[in-house]
Every structure is written in structure tokens, then in C-alpha cells.
Amino acid sequence: MANKPHLAAEDSFTKDAPLSRLHIAYKHSYLSETFLDTAKKNAPMNIATKSAMLAVEAAIAIVINGIHYAVLMASPYQLEYLAIGFLYSEGLIQYSHELLDWNVTQLTDVESYPNFTPDSFIQNSFNEDSLSSNGTDEPMSLNQLTEQLQDYDVYVVELVLNQHCHQRIQAQRRQLAGRTGCGMCGITGLRQALPDLSEYQINKLLLSRAMPSLDDLLSIQVQINAAQHTHQLTGAVHAAATLHKQKLYLFEDVGRHNALDKLIGWQLRHKSEVNCVVITSRLSIELVQKSIRSRIPWLIGMSAPTSTAVRVAERYGLGLGGFLRDNRVTYYTGYADT
């Protein structure tokens, strides 16, 4: 296995987007040797000023063929892969070539908003909050909107899909306000949230052939730990990674589901076969659903799976492993079938 991980290339616009920012923080602590004295309330407390690097969490507005579709909270990097993976996970595209064109715009000030108002994402996304101070339903001015959003990094990803995909969008159109911790927030229909994935059933022979060994997984874990530069700075970023042709491809994001979407987008764009994905988080249901839809045989997490994730993985034949740490891994599904 290669020692040097390969970070997937990105467009010239977002490769320079800030992934972390410096912030001054104040650390309160007891000296370790005096900690046991705290019960006596006489242990001295140390207060130190420190420089903290914080992960950037940006609002990514997805506009498809002029239709506002979703707002994701994500790291503003590898947005092409994020968009492709998200569209695939949503069932809006089946192949990356169905994405005909795309463009990323950062909204930085009042001058950058008019191109996206009143019919695009600004009007639609913030309509419920766009009330004037007197309580009327008059939309707020651009200056008011700029002030409201001054604490946010806002990017608009405009996507052009072919006509066949456009029909899917119109049939499935909905408003979605994505949250960092939940890839299913905003989905109101149970059929959308809990889809039938029978057509993506994973072949048992492929599952057996693709099963990763403990040595392989531990090697990948070491490479991930070395390559997670933003997480090393901030401690707040997840990663999804896979080994392809002896190279580690790694995708970081503040949202674990976004990191997996980026990997799926890369997989589709480069038509790469992915046998195993390792993700630095717990294994929740949306990660299992995305993996099954992408026909990824094995999903391994560094933390625990949920009971629902395991049950769905069993139903559709996904190999699931967790607690990849401390020279061990625990297989929850797939092992008995290999």
C-alpha cells in the first residue's frame, strides 16, 4: 500500500476556499497534579489564551436547472463531487455525465445577491424568516438579508442536468434545509426517507471478494490519520476514504454524510470501482443507504453503527464494520456470508 495518500483534485474556485479560521479562545484548566484537590476548592486554576483553528461550516445552496432544491451545511471544498454524490444519493441522477454543467458562486456582499433574487434560493430559502420588523409579510431588503447572513459563508452551486433528470426533479421537488449532523433533515415523506433499495442488492460473491482484512483496514486507518489535515487543525471534520489502485483517496467535511457524498461523486465522475469505504464516524442509517445505492460492498466506521443501520445493511447485503481502532475491527454484517 502506498504511504502517501492522494487527495482528489478540485476545481480552481473552491480549492482556495478557507476550510478553517483562526479564533482566540481562553482555556481554563487545573494542573494535573492539583486536580484531586479541587474538592477542597483550593486548587489554583490556570487560564491561558490560545489560538484555536475552527472548521468552516458553509451554507451550500444547490440550484438545479434554476430550481432551488436544497441547502447543505458543508465544508466549502470539493463541491463538484459533493453535488454529484448528493444528486445520486437523492436519486436525481444515475451517471455523472447527466450533469451537463455547473458553476459555484460565493455570496460575499449585497452586490452578489441580486443574481439569485427574487426567484432563486435567497427568496425561497429564507422566506419564512423574511418578515419586516413590523411583522408584515413584506420580504426583507437585500441590506437586511446581508446583515442577517453576515455570520455565514454562503455558496451557490448551480447545476445543469439533462432533460430526463429535469423531469425527475420536478416530480420530486421539495424544500430541504440540511443540517450538519443529519443527512435526512427536511425530508417529510417516509417513502423518501426510508426508500426501497431492492434494486441495489449487493451480490454475496462480490461481498466475499471485497471483504477487507484487518491488516488492510489498519493500514488505511493509519493513512487516514496522517492525511486528515483539516481535522488535525480543528478536531471537527469527518473523512470518508477508499483505497483505489494502491492509493488512498480521502474526502473531508464537517458532515459525515457530506464526506461520503463527496467520495461517491468522485467515484461516479472517475468511474472508479470502490470495494470498501472507511469513514471516521458512527455508522447511521443515511450512510448505509448511500453506500447501498452506490453498490459499495463494505462500509467500515471508526465508531459504532446504529441498530437501524445494521438491520438495513443486513436486508440489502451491505458489509458493515465498526470500531476500527486500537488494532481491532468489529463486523456486524457480511462476515457470515463470506
Coordinates of N, CA, C and O in Angstrom, one line a residue, residues 18 33 37 125 146 168 233 257 302:
P18 N -11.5 28.9 2.2 CA -11.0 28.6 3.6 C -11.7 27.4 4.2 O -12.9 27.3 4.2
E33 N -1.5 17.8 38.7 CA -1.1 17.3 40.0 C -2.0 17.9 41.1 O -2.0 17.5 42.2
D37 N -7.3 18.0 44.2 CA -7.5 19.0 45.3 C -8.7 19.9 45.1 O -9.1 20.7 45.9
S125 N -35.3 30.1 0.3 CA -34.7 29.5 1.5 C -35.1 30.2 2.7 O -35.3 29.6 3.8
T146 N -28.4 40.8 3.9 CA -26.9 40.7 4.1 C -26.5 40.8 5.5 O -25.6 40.0 6.0
R168 N -37.3 14.3 -13.4 CA -37.2 13.7 -12.0 C -37.3 14.8 -10.9 O -37.9 14.6 -9.9
L233 N -6.1 20.2 12.4 CA -6.1 21.6 12.8 C -7.3 21.9 13.7 O -7.2 22.7 14.7
H257 N -22.1 12.6 6.3 CA -22.8 12.3 5.1 C -22.3 13.1 3.9 O -22.3 12.6 2.8
M302 N -15.2 4.1 12.2 CA -14.3 4.1 13.4 C -15.1 4.2 14.7 O -14.5 4.2 15.8

